[in-house]
Amino acid sequence: MSGKGADEKWTRSGRCRGETRGPISGKMITLRLLCGNGPGQSQENHPPGGRGIAPAGSVLHKRLKEKGWMSDLIAPHGGTLKDRMVDPETRGTLRGQLVDWPSWDLTARQLCDLEMLLTGAFSPLEGFMGKADYERVRDEMRLADGTVWPMPVTLDVTEAFADALSSGDRVVLRNPEGVPLAVLEVSDVWRPDRVAEAKAVFGSDDRAHAGVNYLLNRAHPVYVGGRLTGLDLPAHHDFNHLRHTPGELRAMCAERGWRRVVAFQTRNPMHRAHQELTLRAARQVEANLLIQPVVGMTRPGDIDHYTRVRCYEHLLETYPEQTTALSLLPLAMRMGGPREALWHALIRKNYGCTHFIVGRDHAGPGKNSDGEDFYGPYEAQELVRRYQDEIGIEMVPFQMMVYVEERGQYVPVDETHETDTVLSISGTEFRRRLREGVDVPAWFSYPRVVEELRRTHPPRHRQGFTVFFTGLSGAGKSTLANALRVKLLEMGGRAVTLLDGDIVRKHLSSELGFSREHRDLNIRRIGFVASEITKNGGAAICAPIAPYRQTRREVREMVEEAGGGMIEVYVSTPLAVCEQRDRKGLYAKARAGEIKGFTGIDDPYEPPEDPELEIDTAQCSVDEACQRILLKLEALGFVR
Ligand code: PPS
């Protein structure tokens, strides 16, 4: 097979070469037969775009129909699987036409949503929501036609892009490399009230909630709705043998004779408790088990999906071979608790599952700014229970699983007795053990899973970190940053990079000025470089003014997402002292009006609200300040 995009995927994944079994994969889903590439079958059976399976009219489709396999499966949400990929001929025509159409480069989150839309995983949606669907989903958890749907799926764009659009226009949606993936026929363009959306959908406008934070701080301000025509699915180059469209998974169920399938959703590594829970659930409802972890976007700070999938593959060895399968879900989670649980159930229905496990605190976003949980631990179960008859997928509710020492067994917490010795290790405690290289008991996990996690998540003293100084010009940031750099080099063990304000402006941001927009861009660049250094185990020391709280927060997110630590040091030397020092003579010029928009004089500086350290260089020496930073790094485990 030749050609680009999704067609290639079949070749790359090896699925059409008739070999899907990986090293551990007695249990991997075998699609060999279903790809129509076995003896006597031609590749003409392949669907457009290459990933759907058994297109209408194909030999395979006929075979499945004759045997009544497809009809035995649970119906997709809304009745029909909305595969939005076009046939090769239409695709060729569209590719020739779209060159002059407006074009939008999709964000990481939009790419995930697009894939879910194009494959039918979001059936009955046929595109990004229009205003009527959006408003009813937000307010009543239903599409405009009354179908249950709890989560907005919207395409957010910039004001500038939206200004040039009107209803009926066709927009080309591209991946970050510029490859056209789909065409959107614009039905609506509107400015949503994003705070109202956050309150209605997430029950809060607190930015400590990852979904709220994305909506209010990262999403663009205008929504564009419309039907999609799919040209190519987003390309994946990882774990292709474990990625399936709803059509492929349905065909697999049909092929294997799976009628009752219980799905398990996760964004975390799985340990013994999860294994016990999923097996119990499958036995309880006498169903086959589909482990379907999310590999799109999860909560910032989660363990990366590459590591997790290797762990799942190890774990799969512990399940009965004939009855369990692993498949990856390219969903971008919103961490929306109850609404998200209901959404997950609908999605699993589209993949052919009849049952869905909802545990404690499903898709929970953690604690709010006051340290309280956003949702009750079993609120998600309550919501799914309310809708399960209407949506037709059955929930398998589960309590938290704990280990009872005397019985040498995991049981749901409500089945323990007062005299039992109950053992459990929380996610936080497990991460601490990884971070500090502390032993993980055998009752908690499997040695190969822990080993895998330790490989990519070494203890803190071997991880990278970023020390981010912020403060007024002349506050002493560069002096401290230089001294810290030398101290760290003296200690050894890590590559150290200094990203000083002036140096960055000379090499990385030489074209930028000091408007808010340019300052933000400058800081994001620094954040990007620092996160790359951190990811690779180095120490990045940044020393820009970075006057805006939100941009500094973005840097923290980037660094933490890269799997390292961020230490924000507020150099709080008062303006009067900085001005008196005036080493570069810039304050004098700013006061004289020769420089406009000078931080602290006629431009704002927003002090950090919760920095790891605050240092006033008028009150402490350089050595003293360095010691405080090193002690902080030591307390956090980054140096020892
Ligand atoms: S920012 O806001 O973080 O992008 O600024 P930064 O890149 O750190 O600024 C680097 C140095 O530019 C000098 N400078 C100014 N600072 C603030 N406001 C205005 N308008 C301005 N014009 C020039 C200033 O000396 C900064 O260096 P430091 O090391 O902070 O003194």
XYZ file of C-alpha atoms and ligand atoms in Angstrom:
671
model
C 0.000 0.000 0.000
C 1.322 3.449 -0.782
C 0.149 6.969 -0.174
C 0.083 9.195 2.843
C -1.932 9.719 5.999
C -4.305 7.111 7.256
C -3.590 4.701 4.414
C -0.051 4.477 5.645
C -1.235 3.602 9.073
C -2.340 0.190 7.966
C 1.081 -0.514 6.598
C 2.860 0.932 9.615
C 0.669 -0.727 12.184
C 1.193 -4.051 10.531
C -2.466 -4.809 10.992
C -3.088 -5.405 7.330
C -0.057 -7.555 7.008
C -1.987 -10.017 9.069
C 0.128 -9.770 12.201
C -1.189 -7.935 15.205
C 0.279 -9.972 17.982
C 2.933 -8.233 19.991
C 5.338 -9.683 22.496
C 2.824 -10.208 25.267
C -0.168 -10.359 23.201
C -1.961 -13.577 23.569
C -4.691 -11.161 24.536
C -4.208 -8.450 21.960
C -7.022 -7.915 19.599
C -6.437 -9.794 16.384
C -7.840 -7.990 13.390
C -6.098 -10.077 10.799
C -9.229 -11.779 9.561
C -11.231 -8.596 9.678
C -8.805 -6.567 7.603
C -9.743 -8.582 4.588
C -6.116 -9.286 3.866
C -6.193 -12.939 4.563
C -6.158 -15.576 1.829
C -8.711 -14.878 -0.817
C -9.439 -11.340 0.343
C -8.326 -8.166 -1.324
C -7.383 -4.822 0.102
C -10.346 -3.304 -1.710
C -12.272 -4.172 1.369
C -10.456 -1.454 3.235
C -12.598 1.511 4.087
C -11.710 5.043 3.000
C -9.134 6.505 5.335
C -8.059 2.987 6.114
C -9.259 2.499 9.663
C -12.940 1.682 9.554
C -13.735 -1.944 9.086
C -16.106 -3.962 6.961
C -17.536 -1.152 4.830
C -20.987 -1.718 3.421
C -20.823 -3.922 0.350
C -17.487 -5.503 1.211
C -17.008 -9.258 1.350
C -16.379 -9.046 5.042
C -19.419 -6.906 5.693
C -21.576 -9.425 3.876
C -20.065 -12.233 5.914
C -20.730 -10.429 9.160
C -24.261 -9.652 8.065
C -24.951 -13.243 7.055
C -23.895 -14.416 10.452
C -25.926 -11.666 12.080
C -22.901 -10.546 14.084
C -23.233 -6.782 13.790
C -26.942 -6.743 14.548
C -26.369 -8.578 17.818
C -24.224 -5.782 19.172
C -25.512 -2.886 21.239
C -26.654 0.016 19.006
C -24.456 3.120 18.942
C -25.752 6.187 20.773
C -28.484 7.743 18.638
C -28.854 4.538 16.591
C -26.137 4.927 13.923
C -22.354 4.983 14.033
C -21.442 8.342 12.500
C -18.245 7.554 10.634
C -17.423 10.860 8.927
C -14.601 9.665 6.645
C -15.219 10.123 2.910
C -14.537 7.724 0.064
C -11.184 8.098 -1.763
C -12.753 9.758 -4.795
C -14.452 12.554 -2.818
C -11.313 12.937 -0.771
C -9.268 13.479 -3.937
C -11.739 16.066 -5.214
C -11.837 17.919 -1.904
C -8.052 17.976 -1.650
C -7.939 19.693 -5.016
C -10.482 22.324 -3.966
C -9.478 23.212 -0.452
C -6.253 25.085 -1.151
C -7.908 28.522 -0.970
C -10.373 27.843 1.842
C -9.799 29.321 5.305
C -7.707 26.975 7.346
C -7.335 26.317 11.085
C -4.420 24.525 12.743
C -5.900 22.262 15.398
C -4.686 22.357 19.001
C -3.749 19.115 20.763
C -7.164 18.949 22.397
C -9.023 19.684 19.153
C -7.059 16.928 17.397
C -8.323 14.428 19.965
C -11.913 15.662 19.590
C -11.605 15.495 15.804
C -10.476 11.885 15.871
C -13.357 10.943 18.159
C -15.807 12.766 15.875
C -14.521 11.344 12.605
C -14.491 7.725 13.780
C -17.982 7.852 15.290
C -16.766 7.559 18.879
C -18.833 10.696 19.594
C -21.931 9.429 17.708
C -24.509 10.888 17.179
C -22.384 14.041 16.745
C -21.424 14.671 13.124
C -19.182 17.612 13.811
C -18.299 20.290 16.340
C -21.456 21.469 18.113
C -23.523 24.373 16.882
C -25.024 26.906 19.273
C -28.380 25.162 19.848
C -26.736 21.827 20.742
C -24.110 23.575 22.854
C -26.610 25.545 24.909
C -28.898 22.614 25.603
C -25.948 20.362 26.454
C -24.614 23.004 28.824
C -27.960 23.558 30.540
C -29.744 20.197 30.312
C -27.184 17.587 29.240
C -29.125 16.972 26.027
C -28.572 17.778 22.366
C -31.106 20.082 20.718
C -33.090 16.999 19.578
C -33.301 15.707 23.149
C -30.615 12.966 22.948
C -28.634 12.665 26.191
C -25.177 14.272 25.851
C -23.444 15.787 28.868
C -20.288 17.435 27.508
C -19.828 20.351 25.045
C -17.632 19.405 22.075
C -16.805 22.736 20.506
C -14.185 24.167 18.180
C -12.644 27.251 19.807
C -10.869 29.774 17.572
C -9.377 33.246 17.867
C -11.407 36.428 17.338
C -9.292 37.285 14.302
C -10.002 33.931 12.640
C -13.714 34.016 13.495
C -14.177 37.577 12.185
C -13.633 36.413 8.621
C -16.098 33.488 8.854
C -19.777 33.224 8.096
C -22.353 30.467 7.949
C -21.900 28.172 4.949
C -18.129 28.719 4.699
C -15.908 25.669 4.540
C -12.926 25.573 6.868
C -9.994 23.201 6.437
C -8.883 21.672 9.733
C -5.190 20.838 9.714
C -2.796 19.066 12.033
C 0.164 21.063 13.428
C 2.270 20.060 10.404
C -0.336 21.592 8.076
C -1.815 18.324 6.755
C -5.551 18.770 6.012
C -7.528 16.267 8.069
C -11.111 17.412 7.670
C -13.414 20.052 6.235
C -15.895 21.806 8.507
C -19.017 23.281 6.985
C -19.698 26.288 9.202
C -23.204 26.443 10.669
C -22.655 28.775 13.636
C -20.063 31.225 14.904
C -20.614 32.627 18.393
C -18.957 34.045 21.493
C -19.794 31.776 24.436
C -19.976 32.903 28.059
C -17.154 30.665 29.194
C -17.611 31.356 32.919
C -21.279 30.341 32.623
C -20.163 27.211 30.747
C -17.639 26.330 33.462
C -20.240 26.750 36.204
C -22.884 24.720 34.361
C -20.645 21.916 33.073
C -18.082 21.633 35.875
C -20.125 23.171 38.693
C -17.365 25.693 39.364
C -15.296 28.506 37.904
C -12.326 27.656 40.130
C -9.192 27.388 38.002
C -7.793 24.666 40.231
C -10.118 22.412 38.186
C -8.152 21.319 35.090
C -11.263 21.478 32.873
C -12.149 24.957 34.097
C -8.571 26.123 33.750
C -8.449 24.912 30.152
C -11.767 26.541 29.339
C -11.003 29.913 30.924
C -7.285 30.231 30.300
C -6.407 28.163 27.280
C -9.467 27.863 25.053
C -9.966 30.544 22.413
C -12.889 32.938 22.844
C -15.059 32.114 19.813
C -16.775 28.821 18.945
C -17.380 27.559 15.410
C -19.903 24.769 14.868
C -20.564 22.610 11.830
C -20.608 19.168 10.190
C -17.326 17.483 9.386
C -16.095 15.641 6.353
C -13.073 13.535 7.206
C -10.097 13.304 4.847
C -7.510 11.631 7.059
C -7.498 10.580 10.679
C -4.820 12.102 12.922
C -1.740 9.946 12.470
C -0.339 7.962 15.373
C 3.025 6.294 15.422
C 2.810 4.704 18.849
C 1.068 1.492 19.891
C -0.808 1.180 16.612
C -1.565 -2.448 17.388
C -3.652 -1.247 20.328
C -5.590 1.559 18.611
C -9.024 0.817 17.177
C -11.912 2.817 15.831
C -15.394 2.021 17.145
C -16.031 0.171 13.867
C -12.921 -1.951 14.329
C -13.707 -2.754 17.929
C -17.296 -3.641 17.062
C -16.047 -5.933 14.327
C -13.653 -7.532 16.792
C -16.515 -8.162 19.230
C -18.588 -9.646 16.425
C -15.704 -11.817 15.278
C -14.973 -13.096 18.755
C -18.585 -13.604 19.689
C -18.438 -11.008 22.436
C -21.988 -9.839 23.160
C -21.653 -8.520 26.685
C -18.619 -6.313 27.097
C -17.729 -4.371 30.222
C -15.361 -1.432 29.702
C -12.877 -0.077 32.196
C -11.712 3.522 31.858
C -8.455 4.752 33.330
C -5.895 7.555 33.077
C -3.531 6.058 35.640
C -1.222 3.065 35.829
C -3.132 -0.023 36.936
C -2.079 -2.072 39.940
C -3.442 -5.162 41.730
C -6.515 -3.330 43.065
C -7.544 -2.372 39.528
C -6.922 -5.873 38.259
C -9.081 -7.331 41.019
C -11.800 -4.725 40.477
C -12.028 -5.264 36.723
C -12.065 -9.061 37.035
C -14.770 -8.903 39.688
C -16.825 -6.550 37.522
C -16.520 -8.850 34.505
C -17.506 -11.889 36.583
C -20.359 -10.054 38.254
C -22.092 -9.238 34.963
C -20.703 -12.262 33.068
C -19.174 -10.109 30.373
C -15.925 -9.868 28.456
C -13.561 -7.217 29.704
C -12.276 -4.296 27.674
C -9.554 -2.242 29.312
C -9.729 1.058 27.489
C -7.313 3.624 28.935
C -7.300 7.225 27.783
C -4.205 8.161 25.784
C -5.404 11.524 24.421
C -5.166 14.198 27.073
C -5.530 13.559 30.775
C -4.954 15.643 33.893
C -1.765 17.741 33.786
C 0.870 15.985 35.868
C -0.416 12.460 35.094
C 2.024 9.739 34.113
C 2.629 9.887 30.346
C 0.679 7.417 28.256
C 3.776 5.734 26.759
C 4.830 4.539 30.190
C 1.284 3.654 31.161
C 0.631 1.580 28.062
C 3.805 -0.442 28.635
C 2.499 -1.047 32.177
C -0.940 -2.108 30.880
C 0.742 -4.544 28.519
C 2.543 -6.142 31.461
C -0.662 -6.226 33.470
C -2.555 -7.863 30.631
C -0.511 -11.017 31.216
C -2.357 -11.491 34.504
C -5.827 -11.690 32.886
C -7.549 -14.734 31.378
C -6.375 -14.857 27.805
C -9.623 -15.416 25.920
C -11.865 -12.958 27.674
C -9.941 -9.701 28.020
C -8.716 -7.076 25.550
C -6.772 -3.826 25.706
C -7.559 -0.895 23.439
C -6.461 2.742 23.650
C -8.892 5.667 23.614
C -7.687 8.934 21.995
C -10.013 11.038 24.145
C -9.151 14.443 25.603
C -10.545 14.260 29.125
C -12.119 17.306 30.785
C -11.909 15.939 34.332
C -15.615 16.692 34.632
C -16.493 14.082 37.327
C -20.194 13.096 37.077
C -20.860 14.596 33.639
C -17.657 13.095 32.343
C -18.609 9.644 33.674
C -21.883 9.782 31.755
C -19.989 10.916 28.662
C -17.508 8.046 29.029
C -20.413 5.602 29.214
C -21.919 6.927 25.965
C -18.548 6.727 24.232
C -18.101 3.107 25.339
C -21.557 2.313 23.990
C -20.336 3.569 20.614
C -17.403 1.165 20.848
C -19.861 -1.721 21.340
C -19.714 -2.068 25.134
C -22.825 -3.074 27.040
C -21.481 -2.303 30.515
C -19.259 0.361 31.991
C -17.406 0.390 35.305
C -17.745 3.546 37.399
C -15.609 3.567 40.501
C -14.984 6.036 43.260
C -14.440 9.652 42.160
C -14.616 8.890 38.429
C -12.706 11.480 36.327
C -12.219 13.535 39.488
C -10.317 16.827 39.172
C -8.933 16.695 42.731
C -9.330 19.499 45.223
C -10.508 23.085 44.739
C -8.659 26.222 45.865
C -10.070 25.771 49.392
C -8.701 22.232 49.611
C -12.120 20.597 49.212
C -13.150 17.946 46.671
C -14.981 19.338 43.650
C -17.396 16.394 43.611
C -18.585 13.786 46.085
C -16.832 10.378 45.763
C -19.925 8.598 44.397
C -21.613 11.537 42.627
C -20.565 10.160 39.224
C -22.235 6.838 39.974
C -25.432 8.626 41.006
C -25.614 10.569 37.747
C -24.919 7.569 35.504
C -27.495 5.527 37.452
C -30.114 8.203 36.742
C -29.573 7.959 32.977
C -28.594 4.336 32.425
C -32.052 3.074 31.420
C -32.434 5.854 28.889
C -28.979 5.466 27.358
C -29.000 1.673 27.396
C -25.498 0.940 28.716
C -25.433 -0.547 32.155
C -23.217 0.817 34.894
C -21.188 -1.536 37.066
C -20.617 0.584 40.165
C -17.591 -0.137 42.320
C -16.466 0.922 45.746
C -12.799 1.544 46.450
C -10.834 -1.729 46.620
C -8.634 -2.343 49.661
C -6.277 -5.159 50.604
C -7.222 -7.250 53.643
C -4.042 -8.678 55.112
C -5.615 -11.636 56.924
C -7.430 -12.768 53.779
C -4.497 -11.940 51.481
C -7.069 -10.499 49.118
C -8.533 -7.308 47.697
C -12.161 -6.553 48.541
C -14.444 -3.532 48.068
C -14.139 -1.312 51.127
C -17.794 -1.879 52.080
C -17.124 -5.632 52.377
C -14.458 -5.289 55.063
C -15.056 -6.211 58.703
C -14.085 -4.158 61.724
C -11.435 -6.689 62.735
C -9.759 -6.740 59.297
C -6.312 -5.257 58.804
C -6.978 -3.079 55.793
C -4.034 -1.933 53.677
C -4.093 0.620 50.914
C -1.637 2.968 49.255
C -3.089 6.178 47.827
C -1.998 7.555 44.465
C -0.180 10.359 46.277
C 1.650 7.911 48.534
C 2.587 5.713 45.575
C 4.001 8.733 43.715
C 5.976 9.646 46.838
C 7.495 6.172 46.901
C 8.463 6.459 43.251
C 9.832 9.962 43.830
C 11.923 8.907 46.801
C 12.878 5.495 45.441
C 11.101 3.754 48.351
C 10.034 0.090 48.140
C 6.535 -0.747 46.818
C 5.056 -3.866 48.479
C 4.120 -6.861 46.340
C 0.492 -6.800 47.534
C 0.136 -3.361 45.921
C 1.483 -3.909 42.423
C 3.330 -6.211 40.068
C 7.143 -6.032 39.954
C 7.202 -5.476 36.163
C 4.720 -2.615 36.431
C 6.700 -0.901 39.184
C 9.956 -1.482 37.296
C 8.442 0.117 34.190
C 7.302 3.150 36.169
C 10.683 3.546 37.825
C 12.411 3.533 34.438
C 10.648 6.712 33.279
C 9.952 8.212 36.696
C 13.262 8.080 38.525
C 13.490 9.430 42.060
C 13.468 13.206 42.382
C 17.230 13.558 42.781
C 17.578 12.256 39.230
C 14.746 14.358 37.733
C 15.114 17.736 36.079
C 13.841 21.003 37.532
C 13.359 24.674 36.730
C 14.173 27.517 39.094
C 12.162 30.471 37.860
C 13.167 33.873 39.257
C 10.664 36.697 38.782
C 10.798 40.322 39.948
C 11.378 43.904 38.901
C 14.276 45.045 36.776
C 17.248 45.519 39.110
C 15.760 43.293 41.821
C 18.814 41.006 41.671
C 17.429 38.132 39.596
C 20.452 37.791 37.315
C 22.929 37.961 40.177
C 21.109 35.219 42.084
C 20.620 33.130 38.937
C 24.337 33.274 38.120
C 25.368 32.392 41.644
C 22.929 29.478 41.735
C 24.207 28.208 38.395
C 27.756 28.092 39.717
C 26.707 26.396 42.983
C 24.824 23.690 41.056
C 27.798 23.142 38.756
C 30.049 22.864 41.793
C 27.712 20.170 43.199
C 27.659 18.323 39.840
C 25.266 15.665 38.568
C 23.122 17.776 36.213
C 23.579 19.956 33.135
C 22.697 23.545 34.069
C 21.294 26.132 31.643
C 20.783 29.799 32.432
C 17.952 31.612 30.649
C 18.530 35.163 31.851
C 16.121 37.932 30.710
C 18.713 39.895 28.752
C 20.359 36.802 27.243
C 17.014 35.425 26.069
C 16.077 38.732 24.511
C 19.374 38.724 22.641
C 19.255 35.149 21.305
C 15.680 33.886 21.423
C 13.391 36.929 21.417
C 15.405 39.627 19.669
C 12.423 40.796 17.627
C 10.156 41.319 20.646
C 9.310 44.525 22.497
C 7.645 45.067 25.870
C 3.924 45.061 25.095
C 1.907 42.553 27.136
C 1.599 40.330 24.074
C 5.353 40.354 23.436
C 6.247 39.844 27.089
C 3.876 36.846 27.251
C 5.393 35.372 24.107
C 8.869 35.872 25.522
C 7.950 34.084 28.755
C 6.231 31.219 26.922
C 9.381 30.711 24.875
C 11.437 30.602 28.061
C 8.894 28.160 29.535
C 9.120 25.933 26.481
C 12.914 25.770 26.569
C 12.930 25.268 30.346
C 10.416 22.433 30.089
C 12.535 20.686 27.452
C 15.638 21.007 29.637
C 13.676 19.768 32.646
C 12.256 16.832 30.698
C 15.772 15.727 29.866
C 16.882 15.773 33.477
C 18.725 19.121 33.440
C 18.414 22.192 35.635
C 16.986 25.305 33.948
C 17.460 28.625 35.692
C 15.234 31.390 34.307
C 15.506 35.041 35.268
C 13.072 37.243 33.333
C 10.835 39.934 34.849
C 7.770 37.833 33.886
C 5.300 40.400 35.187
C 2.069 38.451 34.571
C 0.708 35.770 36.905
C -1.165 33.824 34.247
C 1.889 33.453 32.007
C 4.019 32.276 34.915
C 1.294 29.746 35.675
C 1.531 28.488 32.091
C 5.280 28.020 32.521
C 4.621 25.966 35.656
C 2.160 23.803 33.762
C 4.646 23.248 30.931
C 7.451 22.303 33.295
C 5.296 20.028 35.437
C 3.809 18.374 32.378
C 7.394 17.645 31.334
C 7.704 15.585 34.499
C 9.943 17.839 36.561
C 9.774 20.355 39.378
C 9.145 24.089 39.176
C 10.500 26.341 41.908
C 9.240 29.886 41.598
C 11.434 32.419 43.390
C 9.897 35.843 43.845
C 12.733 38.370 44.078
C 10.723 40.918 46.019
C 13.317 43.703 46.353
C 11.206 46.890 46.665
C 10.869 49.241 43.697
C 12.576 52.074 45.606
C 15.696 49.915 46.076
C 15.715 48.756 42.434
C 15.330 52.350 41.314
C 18.088 53.528 43.572
C 20.410 50.838 42.239
C 19.479 51.635 38.626
C 22.547 49.830 37.281
C 21.472 50.190 33.674
C 20.143 53.753 34.029
C 16.753 52.559 32.719
C 14.677 53.774 35.682
C 15.990 57.301 35.167
C 15.041 57.120 31.527
C 11.609 55.706 32.363
C 10.984 58.483 34.906
C 12.053 61.029 32.302
C 9.535 59.488 29.869
C 12.280 58.382 27.477
C 11.237 54.708 27.885
C 7.522 53.938 27.839
C 5.863 50.947 29.478
C 8.647 50.260 31.985
C 7.743 47.620 34.573
C 7.014 49.154 37.968
C 6.931 52.704 36.595
C 4.168 52.799 33.995
C 3.658 49.084 33.385
C 2.220 46.502 35.834
C 3.954 43.804 37.851
C 1.705 41.160 39.443
C 3.522 39.616 42.429
C 3.291 35.805 42.746
C 0.569 34.623 45.130
C 2.176 31.385 46.165
C 5.866 31.231 45.238
C 8.076 28.476 46.626
C 10.424 31.216 47.930
C 10.428 34.978 48.383
C 13.789 36.721 48.554
C 14.398 40.423 49.112
C 17.990 41.109 48.058
C 17.967 44.307 50.084
C 17.668 42.106 53.169
C 19.924 39.156 52.406
C 23.284 38.467 50.782
C 23.761 36.496 47.569
C 25.257 33.526 49.458
C 22.423 33.511 51.963
C 19.850 33.612 49.153
C 21.608 30.756 47.348
C 21.580 28.666 50.514
C 17.841 29.183 50.883
C 17.263 28.016 47.322
C 19.505 24.974 47.740
C 17.736 24.051 50.983
C 14.401 24.323 49.211
C 15.675 22.073 46.392
C 16.916 19.627 49.016
C 13.599 19.672 50.896
C 11.799 18.907 47.648
C 14.191 16.046 46.940
C 15.871 17.486 43.841
C 19.335 17.664 45.371
C 20.843 15.563 48.119
S 9.725 40.398 30.381
O 8.652 41.319 30.794
O 9.871 39.321 31.337
O 9.574 39.953 29.007
O 11.044 41.282 30.479
P 12.553 40.768 30.353
O 12.715 40.043 29.086
O 12.932 40.044 31.584
O 13.338 42.113 30.287
C 14.711 42.074 30.102
C 15.381 43.395 30.364
O 14.857 44.376 29.507
C 15.140 45.679 30.098
N 13.988 46.535 29.706
C 12.769 46.592 30.283
N 12.248 46.008 31.372
C 10.972 46.277 31.688
N 10.171 47.102 30.994
C 10.652 47.734 29.880
N 9.856 48.535 29.177
C 11.995 47.464 29.503
N 12.766 47.914 28.480
C 13.975 47.306 28.620
C 15.299 45.440 31.562
O 16.571 45.908 31.899
C 15.194 43.915 31.758
O 16.310 43.396 32.445
P 16.447 43.103 34.011
O 17.502 42.045 34.083
O 15.134 42.599 34.535
O 16.882 44.381 34.614
